[in-house]
Short mmCIF file of C-alpha atoms in Angstrom, two decimals:
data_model
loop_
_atom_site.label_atom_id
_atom_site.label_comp_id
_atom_site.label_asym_id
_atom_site.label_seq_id
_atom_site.Cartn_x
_atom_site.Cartn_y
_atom_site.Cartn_z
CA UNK A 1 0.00 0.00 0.00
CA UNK A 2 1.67 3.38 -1.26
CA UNK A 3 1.37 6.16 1.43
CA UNK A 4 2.16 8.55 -0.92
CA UNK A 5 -1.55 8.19 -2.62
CA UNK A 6 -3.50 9.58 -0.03
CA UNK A 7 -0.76 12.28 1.10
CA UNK A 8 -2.15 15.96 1.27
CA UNK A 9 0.01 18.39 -0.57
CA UNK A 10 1.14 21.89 0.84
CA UNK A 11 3.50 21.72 3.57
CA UNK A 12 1.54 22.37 6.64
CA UNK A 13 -0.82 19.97 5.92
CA UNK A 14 1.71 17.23 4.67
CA UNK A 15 3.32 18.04 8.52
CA UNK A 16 -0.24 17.71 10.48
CA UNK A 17 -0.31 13.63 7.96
CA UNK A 18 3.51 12.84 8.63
CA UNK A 19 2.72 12.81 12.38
CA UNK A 20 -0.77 11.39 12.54
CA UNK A 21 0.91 8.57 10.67
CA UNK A 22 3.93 8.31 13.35
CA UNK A 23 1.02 8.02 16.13
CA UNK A 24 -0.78 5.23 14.31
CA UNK A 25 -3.62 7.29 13.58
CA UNK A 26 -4.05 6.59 9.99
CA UNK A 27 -4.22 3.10 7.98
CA UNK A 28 -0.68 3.35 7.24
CA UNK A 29 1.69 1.20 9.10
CA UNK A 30 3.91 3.54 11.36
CA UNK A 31 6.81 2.46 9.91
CA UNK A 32 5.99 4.22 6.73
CA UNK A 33 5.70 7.47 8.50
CA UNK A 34 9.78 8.87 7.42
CA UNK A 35 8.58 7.54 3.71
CA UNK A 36 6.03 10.24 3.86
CA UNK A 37 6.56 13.83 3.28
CA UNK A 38 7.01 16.17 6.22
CA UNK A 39 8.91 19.61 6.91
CA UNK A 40 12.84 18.83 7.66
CA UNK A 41 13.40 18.94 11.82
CA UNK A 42 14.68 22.44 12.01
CA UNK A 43 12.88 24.18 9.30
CA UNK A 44 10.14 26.76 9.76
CA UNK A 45 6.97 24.93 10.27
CA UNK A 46 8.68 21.38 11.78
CA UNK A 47 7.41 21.26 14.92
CA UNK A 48 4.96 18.62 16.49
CA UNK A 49 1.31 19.03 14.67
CA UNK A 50 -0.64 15.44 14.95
CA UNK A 51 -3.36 17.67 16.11
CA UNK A 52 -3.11 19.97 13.21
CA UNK A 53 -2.01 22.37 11.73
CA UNK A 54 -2.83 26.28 12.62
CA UNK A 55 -5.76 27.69 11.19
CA UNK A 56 -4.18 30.77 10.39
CA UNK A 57 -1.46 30.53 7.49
CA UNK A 58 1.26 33.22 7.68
CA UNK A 59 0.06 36.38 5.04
CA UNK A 60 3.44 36.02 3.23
CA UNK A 61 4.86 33.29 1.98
CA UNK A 62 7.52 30.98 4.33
CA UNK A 63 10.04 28.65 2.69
CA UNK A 64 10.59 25.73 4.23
CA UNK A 65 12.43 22.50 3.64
CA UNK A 66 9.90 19.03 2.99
CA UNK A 67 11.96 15.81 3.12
CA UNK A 68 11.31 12.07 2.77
CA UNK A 69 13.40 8.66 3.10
CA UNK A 70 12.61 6.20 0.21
CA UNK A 71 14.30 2.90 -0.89
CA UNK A 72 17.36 2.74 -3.37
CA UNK A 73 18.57 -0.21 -3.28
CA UNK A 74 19.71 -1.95 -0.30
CA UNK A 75 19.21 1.21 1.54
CA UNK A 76 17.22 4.22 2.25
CA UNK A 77 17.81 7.69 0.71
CA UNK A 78 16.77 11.48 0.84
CA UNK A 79 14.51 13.25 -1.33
CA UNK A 80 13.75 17.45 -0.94
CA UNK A 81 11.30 20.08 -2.28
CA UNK A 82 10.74 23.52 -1.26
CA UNK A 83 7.32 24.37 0.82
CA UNK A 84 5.76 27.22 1.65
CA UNK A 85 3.80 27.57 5.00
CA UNK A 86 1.27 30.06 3.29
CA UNK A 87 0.42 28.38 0.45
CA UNK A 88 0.29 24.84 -1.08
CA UNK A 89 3.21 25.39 -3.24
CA UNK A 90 5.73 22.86 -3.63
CA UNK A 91 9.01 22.59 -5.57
CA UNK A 92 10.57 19.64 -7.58
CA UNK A 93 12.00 17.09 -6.03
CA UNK A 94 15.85 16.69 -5.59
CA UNK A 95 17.97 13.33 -4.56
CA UNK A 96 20.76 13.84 -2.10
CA UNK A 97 22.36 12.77 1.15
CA UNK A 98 21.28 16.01 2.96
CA UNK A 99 24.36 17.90 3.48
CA UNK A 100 23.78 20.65 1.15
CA UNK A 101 23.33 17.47 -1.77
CA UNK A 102 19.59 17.95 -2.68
CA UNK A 103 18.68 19.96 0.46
CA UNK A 104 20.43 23.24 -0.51
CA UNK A 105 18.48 23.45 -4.06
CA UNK A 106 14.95 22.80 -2.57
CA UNK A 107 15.68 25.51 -0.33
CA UNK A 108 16.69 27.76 -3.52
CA UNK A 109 13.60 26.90 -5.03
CA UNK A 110 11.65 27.99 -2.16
CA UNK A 111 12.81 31.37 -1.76
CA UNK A 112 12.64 31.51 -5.70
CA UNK A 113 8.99 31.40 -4.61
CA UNK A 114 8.90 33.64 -1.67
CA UNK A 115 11.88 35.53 -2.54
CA UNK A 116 12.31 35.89 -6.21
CA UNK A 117 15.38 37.55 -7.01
CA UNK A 118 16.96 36.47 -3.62
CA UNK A 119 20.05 36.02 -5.47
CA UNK A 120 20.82 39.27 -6.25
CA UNK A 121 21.11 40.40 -2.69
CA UNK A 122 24.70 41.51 -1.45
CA UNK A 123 26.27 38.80 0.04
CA UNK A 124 27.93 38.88 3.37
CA UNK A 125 31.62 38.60 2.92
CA UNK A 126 33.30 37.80 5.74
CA UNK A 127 32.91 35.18 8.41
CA UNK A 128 33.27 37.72 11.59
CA UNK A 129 29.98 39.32 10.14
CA UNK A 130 27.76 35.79 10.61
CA UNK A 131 28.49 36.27 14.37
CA UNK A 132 28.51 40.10 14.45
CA UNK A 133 25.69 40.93 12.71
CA UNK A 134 22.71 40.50 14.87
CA UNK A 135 24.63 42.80 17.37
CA UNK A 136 25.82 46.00 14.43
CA UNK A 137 22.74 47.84 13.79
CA UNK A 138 24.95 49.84 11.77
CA UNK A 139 26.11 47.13 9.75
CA UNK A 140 23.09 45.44 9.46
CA UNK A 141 21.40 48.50 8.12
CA UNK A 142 24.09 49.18 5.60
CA UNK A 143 23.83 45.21 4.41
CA UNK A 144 20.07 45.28 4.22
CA UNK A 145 19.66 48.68 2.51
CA UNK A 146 19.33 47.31 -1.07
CA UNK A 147 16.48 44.75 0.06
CA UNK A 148 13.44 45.07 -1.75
CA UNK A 149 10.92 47.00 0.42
CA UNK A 150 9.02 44.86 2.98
CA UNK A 151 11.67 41.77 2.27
CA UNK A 152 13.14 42.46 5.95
CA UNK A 153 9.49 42.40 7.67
CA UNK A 154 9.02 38.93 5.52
CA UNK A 155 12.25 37.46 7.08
CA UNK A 156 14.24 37.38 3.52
CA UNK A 157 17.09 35.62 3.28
CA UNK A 158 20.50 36.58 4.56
CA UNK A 159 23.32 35.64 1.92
CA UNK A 160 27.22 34.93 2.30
CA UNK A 161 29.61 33.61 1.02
CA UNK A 162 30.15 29.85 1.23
CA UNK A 163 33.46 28.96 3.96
CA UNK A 164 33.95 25.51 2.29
CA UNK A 165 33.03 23.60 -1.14
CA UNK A 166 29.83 21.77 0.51
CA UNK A 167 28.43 24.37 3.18
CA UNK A 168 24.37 23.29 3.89
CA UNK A 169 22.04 26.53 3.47
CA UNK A 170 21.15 27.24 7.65
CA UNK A 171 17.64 27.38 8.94
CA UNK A 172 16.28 30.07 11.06
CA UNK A 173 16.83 29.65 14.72
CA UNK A 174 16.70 31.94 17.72
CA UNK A 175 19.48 33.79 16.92
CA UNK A 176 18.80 34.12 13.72
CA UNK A 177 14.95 34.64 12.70
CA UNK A 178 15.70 34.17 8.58
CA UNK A 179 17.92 31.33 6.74
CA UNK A 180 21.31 31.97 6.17
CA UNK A 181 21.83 30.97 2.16
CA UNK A 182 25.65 29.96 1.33
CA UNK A 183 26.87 30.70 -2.24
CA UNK A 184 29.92 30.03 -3.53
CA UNK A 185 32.51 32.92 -3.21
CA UNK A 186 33.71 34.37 -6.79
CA UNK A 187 36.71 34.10 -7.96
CA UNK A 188 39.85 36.11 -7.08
CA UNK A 189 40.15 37.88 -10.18
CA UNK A 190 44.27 37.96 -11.43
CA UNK A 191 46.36 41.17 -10.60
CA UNK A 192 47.94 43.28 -13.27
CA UNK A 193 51.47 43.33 -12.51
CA UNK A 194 54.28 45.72 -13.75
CA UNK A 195 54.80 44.19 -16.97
CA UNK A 196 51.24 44.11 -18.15
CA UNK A 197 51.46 47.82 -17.47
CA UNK A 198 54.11 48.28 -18.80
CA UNK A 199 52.23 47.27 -22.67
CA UNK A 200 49.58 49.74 -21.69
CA UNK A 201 51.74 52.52 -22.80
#
């Protein structure tokens, strides 16, 4: 019996389903219940819900991070979309392990939806800023001053640069109410030395 059949889409409502099938209180066997799509422990929206989900969705849209274990083989694997909590949008799916394989571009795709044109916002550049920021007003006000209006209010995304080759995009937490999107840092670009000046003149 496939429990993907009678699965509700949107991700609030797939959340309320993933848990009601963890407490036996669906037809499925409980052991399906990580084969099912749910919001990723950690991502907006994850928490505990077998009673449902709120009535109220958010009036903006919320990316989020759905996940799901299914067979390959001898083994299980990982499969990702984006959510939103506002709406019953939902992104293509991705394979991966879940550090930043397949995770990181579901999470692209869902602030493509609630952020379009995320990608163009200036990227934080060093690694004292991550832990500096939420303390610089200053800073943070100079960063955030080519955001599109209302983008800060919506919790937009926070950019920087990635520290290593496979760095996983970082959920909101306390200390940090938005994600924290990694992209890779540009290249250096090559120095004109003396002798290439030189054939300037």
């Amino acid at each position: 019996m496939s429990t993907t059949a009678a699965e509700p889409t949107g991700a609030r409502p797939r959340q309320t389903f993933y848990w009601r099938v963890r407490n036996g209180r669906t037809p499925h066997p409980v052991e399906s219940a990580p084969r099912t799509w749910h919001i990723r422990p950690g991502h907006p929206g994850g928490a505990y819900s077998d009673l449902g989900h709120e009535l109220d969705p958010p009036e903006h849209h919320v990316p989020t991070l759905l996940a799901r274990s299914r067979p390959t083989g001898r083994r299980e694997g990982e499969q990702f979309r984006g959510g939103c909590l506002a709406c019953d949008w939902e992104g293509p799916v991705h394979h991966g392990d879940g550090y930043s394989d397949g995770d990181n571009r579901a999470v692209e795709d869902a602030h493509d939806h609630a952020f379009p044109g995320w990608r163009e916002l200036p990227p934080l550049t060093t690694v004292e800023d991550r832990s500096a920021l939420p303390r610089d007003r200053g800073r943070w006000a100079q960063l955030t001053s080519g955001y599109p209006p209302g983008w800060l209010d919506r919790g937009a995304p926070l950019v920087a640069w990635s520290r290593h080759r496979r760095e996983a995009h970082a959920p909101p937490h306390h200390g940090r109410p938005r994600y924290e999107l990694r992209v890779p840092r540009p290249p250096a670009t090559a120095r004109t030395g003396p002798a290439d000046q030189e054939t300037l003149f």
